[in-house]
Short mmCIF file of N, CA, C and O in Angstrom, two decimals:
data_model
loop_
_atom_site.label_atom_id
_atom_site.label_comp_id
_atom_site.label_asym_id
_atom_site.label_seq_id
_atom_site.Cartn_x
_atom_site.Cartn_y
_atom_site.Cartn_z
N UNK A 1 1.59 -24.48 -9.97
CA UNK A 1 1.56 -23.62 -8.86
C UNK A 1 1.22 -22.07 -9.34
O UNK A 1 1.77 -21.52 -10.33
N UNK A 2 0.25 -21.52 -8.71
CA UNK A 2 -0.19 -20.18 -9.19
C UNK A 2 0.74 -19.22 -8.27
O UNK A 2 0.90 -19.35 -7.13
N UNK A 3 0.95 -17.94 -8.89
CA UNK A 3 1.55 -16.92 -8.12
C UNK A 3 0.47 -16.27 -7.16
O UNK A 3 -0.66 -16.18 -7.68
N UNK A 4 0.81 -15.88 -6.05
CA UNK A 4 -0.20 -15.38 -5.18
C UNK A 4 -0.83 -14.01 -5.53
O UNK A 4 -1.89 -13.64 -5.02
N UNK A 5 -0.08 -13.27 -6.44
CA UNK A 5 -0.61 -12.12 -7.17
C UNK A 5 -1.30 -12.20 -8.21
O UNK A 5 -1.78 -11.09 -8.76
N UNK A 6 -1.47 -13.47 -8.73
CA UNK A 6 -2.27 -13.56 -9.91
C UNK A 6 -3.85 -13.32 -9.53
O UNK A 6 -4.28 -13.78 -8.56
N UNK A 7 -4.56 -12.55 -10.45
CA UNK A 7 -5.92 -12.20 -10.19
C UNK A 7 -6.76 -12.89 -10.99
O UNK A 7 -6.43 -13.42 -12.21
N UNK A 8 -8.08 -13.21 -10.60
CA UNK A 8 -9.01 -13.76 -11.45
C UNK A 8 -10.36 -13.19 -11.27
O UNK A 8 -10.60 -12.33 -10.26
N UNK A 9 -11.17 -13.17 -12.35
CA UNK A 9 -12.43 -12.41 -12.32
C UNK A 9 -13.55 -13.44 -11.75
O UNK A 9 -13.71 -14.50 -12.47
N UNK A 10 -14.17 -13.14 -10.78
CA UNK A 10 -15.45 -13.94 -10.35
C UNK A 10 -16.64 -13.02 -10.20
O UNK A 10 -16.50 -11.91 -10.29
N UNK A 11 -17.82 -13.70 -10.11
CA UNK A 11 -18.97 -13.00 -10.10
C UNK A 11 -19.64 -13.37 -8.75
O UNK A 11 -19.79 -14.70 -8.29
N UNK A 12 -20.11 -12.36 -7.95
CA UNK A 12 -20.88 -12.85 -6.66
C UNK A 12 -22.14 -12.10 -6.58
O UNK A 12 -22.15 -10.79 -6.75
N UNK A 13 -23.26 -12.82 -6.36
CA UNK A 13 -23.29 -14.09 -6.62
C UNK A 13 -23.16 -14.61 -8.09
O UNK A 13 -23.15 -13.72 -8.86
N UNK A 14 -23.41 -15.85 -8.33
CA UNK A 14 -23.30 -16.04 -9.76
C UNK A 14 -24.24 -15.27 -10.56
O UNK A 14 -25.33 -15.06 -10.36
N UNK A 15 -23.62 -14.85 -11.63
CA UNK A 15 -24.30 -13.88 -12.66
C UNK A 15 -24.71 -12.50 -11.90
O UNK A 15 -25.50 -11.77 -12.51
N UNK A 16 -23.86 -12.18 -11.04
CA UNK A 16 -23.96 -10.84 -10.25
C UNK A 16 -22.89 -9.90 -10.78
O UNK A 16 -22.31 -10.05 -11.79
N UNK A 17 -22.50 -9.02 -9.74
CA UNK A 17 -21.39 -8.04 -10.15
C UNK A 17 -20.11 -8.79 -10.18
O UNK A 17 -19.72 -9.62 -9.54
N UNK A 18 -19.22 -8.35 -11.16
CA UNK A 18 -17.94 -8.94 -11.19
C UNK A 18 -16.86 -8.34 -10.58
O UNK A 18 -17.01 -7.22 -10.19
N UNK A 19 -15.97 -9.09 -9.91
CA UNK A 19 -14.98 -8.74 -8.90
C UNK A 19 -13.67 -9.38 -9.48
O UNK A 19 -13.66 -10.41 -9.91
N UNK A 20 -12.54 -8.47 -9.20
CA UNK A 20 -11.40 -9.25 -9.49
C UNK A 20 -10.62 -9.43 -8.13
O UNK A 20 -10.39 -8.58 -7.34
N UNK A 21 -10.40 -10.70 -7.90
CA UNK A 21 -9.81 -11.27 -6.61
C UNK A 21 -8.57 -11.88 -6.90
O UNK A 21 -8.27 -12.54 -7.97
N UNK A 22 -7.84 -12.21 -5.79
CA UNK A 22 -6.55 -13.01 -5.74
C UNK A 22 -7.05 -14.42 -5.60
O UNK A 22 -8.14 -14.63 -5.08
N UNK A 23 -6.05 -15.29 -5.64
CA UNK A 23 -6.39 -16.90 -5.44
C UNK A 23 -6.59 -17.10 -4.13
O UNK A 23 -7.02 -18.20 -3.79
N UNK A 24 -6.12 -16.27 -3.03
CA UNK A 24 -6.37 -16.46 -1.63
C UNK A 24 -7.65 -15.82 -1.13
O UNK A 24 -7.97 -16.04 0.04
N UNK A 25 -8.46 -15.32 -1.86
CA UNK A 25 -9.69 -14.59 -1.45
C UNK A 25 -10.64 -15.70 -0.95
O UNK A 25 -10.84 -16.75 -1.75
N UNK A 26 -11.39 -15.50 -0.24
CA UNK A 26 -11.56 -14.35 0.86
C UNK A 26 -10.86 -14.36 1.97
O UNK A 26 -10.79 -13.45 2.97
N UNK A 27 -10.05 -15.52 2.07
CA UNK A 27 -9.07 -15.52 3.49
C UNK A 27 -7.95 -14.60 3.43
O UNK A 27 -7.28 -14.38 4.41
N UNK A 28 -7.75 -13.93 2.13
CA UNK A 28 -6.60 -13.02 2.15
C UNK A 28 -6.76 -11.66 2.93
O UNK A 28 -5.74 -11.02 3.31
N UNK A 29 -7.83 -11.27 3.30
CA UNK A 29 -8.17 -10.17 4.07
C UNK A 29 -8.03 -8.92 3.12
O UNK A 29 -7.84 -7.79 3.84
N UNK A 30 -8.11 -8.77 1.99
CA UNK A 30 -7.94 -7.58 1.24
C UNK A 30 -9.13 -6.91 0.81
O UNK A 30 -9.15 -6.23 -0.13
N UNK A 31 -10.25 -7.25 1.38
CA UNK A 31 -11.59 -6.69 1.17
C UNK A 31 -12.40 -7.26 0.02
O UNK A 31 -12.06 -8.32 -0.50
N UNK A 32 -13.35 -6.32 -0.55
CA UNK A 32 -14.11 -6.87 -1.55
C UNK A 32 -13.55 -6.98 -2.93
O UNK A 32 -13.86 -7.76 -3.59
N UNK A 33 -12.43 -6.09 -3.14
CA UNK A 33 -11.80 -5.98 -4.37
C UNK A 33 -10.33 -6.13 -4.21
O UNK A 33 -9.75 -5.15 -3.75
N UNK A 34 -9.56 -7.29 -4.63
CA UNK A 34 -8.25 -7.35 -4.23
C UNK A 34 -7.27 -6.38 -4.93
O UNK A 34 -6.04 -6.16 -4.56
N UNK A 35 -7.80 -5.51 -6.10
CA UNK A 35 -7.06 -4.49 -6.57
C UNK A 35 -7.01 -3.33 -5.75
O UNK A 35 -6.26 -2.50 -6.18
N UNK A 36 -7.78 -3.11 -4.71
CA UNK A 36 -7.86 -1.82 -4.01
C UNK A 36 -7.11 -2.05 -2.57
O UNK A 36 -7.49 -1.81 -1.70
N UNK A 37 -5.85 -2.49 -2.79
CA UNK A 37 -4.99 -2.89 -1.58
C UNK A 37 -4.41 -1.59 -1.07
O UNK A 37 -3.96 -0.82 -1.85
N UNK A 38 -4.34 -1.29 0.21
CA UNK A 38 -3.81 -0.08 0.88
C UNK A 38 -2.32 -0.53 1.02
O UNK A 38 -1.86 -1.66 1.42
N UNK A 39 -1.26 0.43 0.68
CA UNK A 39 0.13 -0.10 0.90
C UNK A 39 0.30 -0.31 2.45
O UNK A 39 -0.10 0.40 3.25
N UNK A 40 1.18 -1.12 2.69
CA UNK A 40 1.59 -1.45 4.03
C UNK A 40 2.78 -0.42 4.48
O UNK A 40 3.45 -0.08 3.65
N UNK A 41 2.68 0.03 5.74
CA UNK A 41 3.56 0.97 6.16
C UNK A 41 4.74 0.17 6.88
O UNK A 41 4.52 -0.77 7.73
N UNK A 42 5.94 0.65 6.67
CA UNK A 42 7.05 0.04 7.16
C UNK A 42 7.59 1.04 8.39
O UNK A 42 7.76 2.30 8.06
N UNK A 43 7.94 0.52 9.49
CA UNK A 43 8.54 1.30 10.52
C UNK A 43 9.86 2.03 10.07
O UNK A 43 10.05 3.18 10.44
N UNK A 44 10.75 1.33 9.33
CA UNK A 44 11.98 1.78 8.82
C UNK A 44 11.62 2.80 8.00
O UNK A 44 12.49 4.01 8.00
N UNK A 45 10.88 2.84 7.03
CA UNK A 45 10.53 4.03 6.04
C UNK A 45 10.06 5.13 6.84
O UNK A 45 10.26 6.23 6.46
N UNK A 46 9.23 4.87 7.79
CA UNK A 46 8.65 6.19 8.60
C UNK A 46 9.80 6.82 9.35
O UNK A 46 9.96 8.14 9.44
N UNK A 47 11.00 5.99 9.87
CA UNK A 47 11.97 6.63 10.52
C UNK A 47 12.79 7.50 9.49
O UNK A 47 13.38 8.58 9.77
N UNK A 48 13.12 6.90 8.44
CA UNK A 48 13.87 7.63 7.44
C UNK A 48 13.09 8.85 6.82
O UNK A 48 13.80 9.88 6.85
N UNK A 49 11.94 8.77 6.74
CA UNK A 49 11.14 9.99 6.32
C UNK A 49 11.21 11.06 7.54
O UNK A 49 11.37 12.25 7.17
N UNK A 50 11.00 10.66 8.91
CA UNK A 50 11.18 11.68 9.78
C UNK A 50 12.67 12.42 9.94
O UNK A 50 12.84 13.50 10.21
N UNK A 51 13.68 11.30 9.65
CA UNK A 51 15.09 11.74 9.75
C UNK A 51 15.29 12.76 8.50
O UNK A 51 15.87 13.73 8.65
N UNK A 52 14.81 12.55 7.38
CA UNK A 52 15.11 13.44 6.14
C UNK A 52 14.20 14.82 6.49
O UNK A 52 14.75 15.82 6.11
N UNK A 53 13.01 14.71 7.12
CA UNK A 53 12.21 15.88 7.32
C UNK A 53 13.13 16.78 8.35
O UNK A 53 13.22 17.95 8.26
N UNK A 54 13.51 16.05 9.41
CA UNK A 54 14.39 16.66 10.60
C UNK A 54 15.81 17.44 9.78
O UNK A 54 16.12 18.65 9.99
N UNK A 55 16.46 16.79 8.92
CA UNK A 55 17.68 17.13 8.19
C UNK A 55 17.25 18.43 7.42
O UNK A 55 17.95 19.45 7.38
N UNK A 56 16.02 18.46 6.69
CA UNK A 56 15.80 19.56 5.83
C UNK A 56 15.50 20.82 6.79
O UNK A 56 15.67 21.86 6.41
N UNK A 57 14.71 20.45 7.86
CA UNK A 57 14.28 21.62 8.73
C UNK A 57 15.62 22.25 9.45
O UNK A 57 15.77 23.45 9.38
N UNK A 58 16.55 21.41 9.63
CA UNK A 58 17.74 21.90 10.33
C UNK A 58 18.56 22.62 9.33
O UNK A 58 19.23 23.64 9.71
N UNK A 59 18.81 22.15 8.16
CA UNK A 59 19.45 22.74 7.17
C UNK A 59 18.84 24.14 6.68
O UNK A 59 19.48 25.29 6.66
N UNK A 60 17.57 24.24 6.82
CA UNK A 60 16.72 25.40 6.38
C UNK A 60 16.99 26.49 7.57
O UNK A 60 17.30 27.65 7.42
N UNK A 61 16.86 25.97 8.76
CA UNK A 61 17.27 26.86 10.05
C UNK A 61 18.60 27.51 9.95
O UNK A 61 18.82 28.52 10.30
N UNK A 62 19.56 26.49 9.60
CA UNK A 62 20.87 26.97 9.54
C UNK A 62 21.15 28.04 8.52
O UNK A 62 21.93 28.97 8.62
N UNK A 63 20.53 27.83 7.29
CA UNK A 63 20.63 28.79 6.23
C UNK A 63 19.92 30.16 6.59
O UNK A 63 20.55 31.22 6.39
N UNK A 64 18.84 30.17 7.36
CA UNK A 64 18.26 31.22 7.80
C UNK A 64 18.95 32.19 8.79
O UNK A 64 19.19 33.27 8.66
N UNK A 65 19.67 31.29 9.82
CA UNK A 65 20.41 32.13 10.73
C UNK A 65 21.73 32.54 9.96
O UNK A 65 22.12 33.72 10.33
N UNK A 66 22.33 31.77 9.24
CA UNK A 66 23.58 32.33 8.35
C UNK A 66 23.17 33.50 7.49
O UNK A 66 23.91 34.42 7.36
N UNK A 67 21.98 33.57 7.01
CA UNK A 67 21.55 34.66 6.16
C UNK A 67 21.24 35.87 6.99
O UNK A 67 21.33 37.05 6.47
N UNK A 68 20.71 35.94 8.20
CA UNK A 68 20.48 36.95 9.08
C UNK A 68 21.81 37.45 9.82
O UNK A 68 21.72 38.58 10.13
N UNK A 69 22.89 36.83 9.87
CA UNK A 69 24.05 37.36 10.54
C UNK A 69 25.01 38.06 9.69
O UNK A 69 24.84 38.18 8.48
#
């Protein structure tokens, strides 16, 4: 059994340009070169990022108000 992230080198067309693809290529949907995958975004990670940005902004505003008074 092969691991789905194992890559192999193929040439398209034969004796053409070499590409590195996964074993599920071309049905994997990862484009011409499987090593150029875009990271998938997680909704939970996005919420955590926005929560941290809001917390930093709130702390910064609180410190600014405390420094002015």
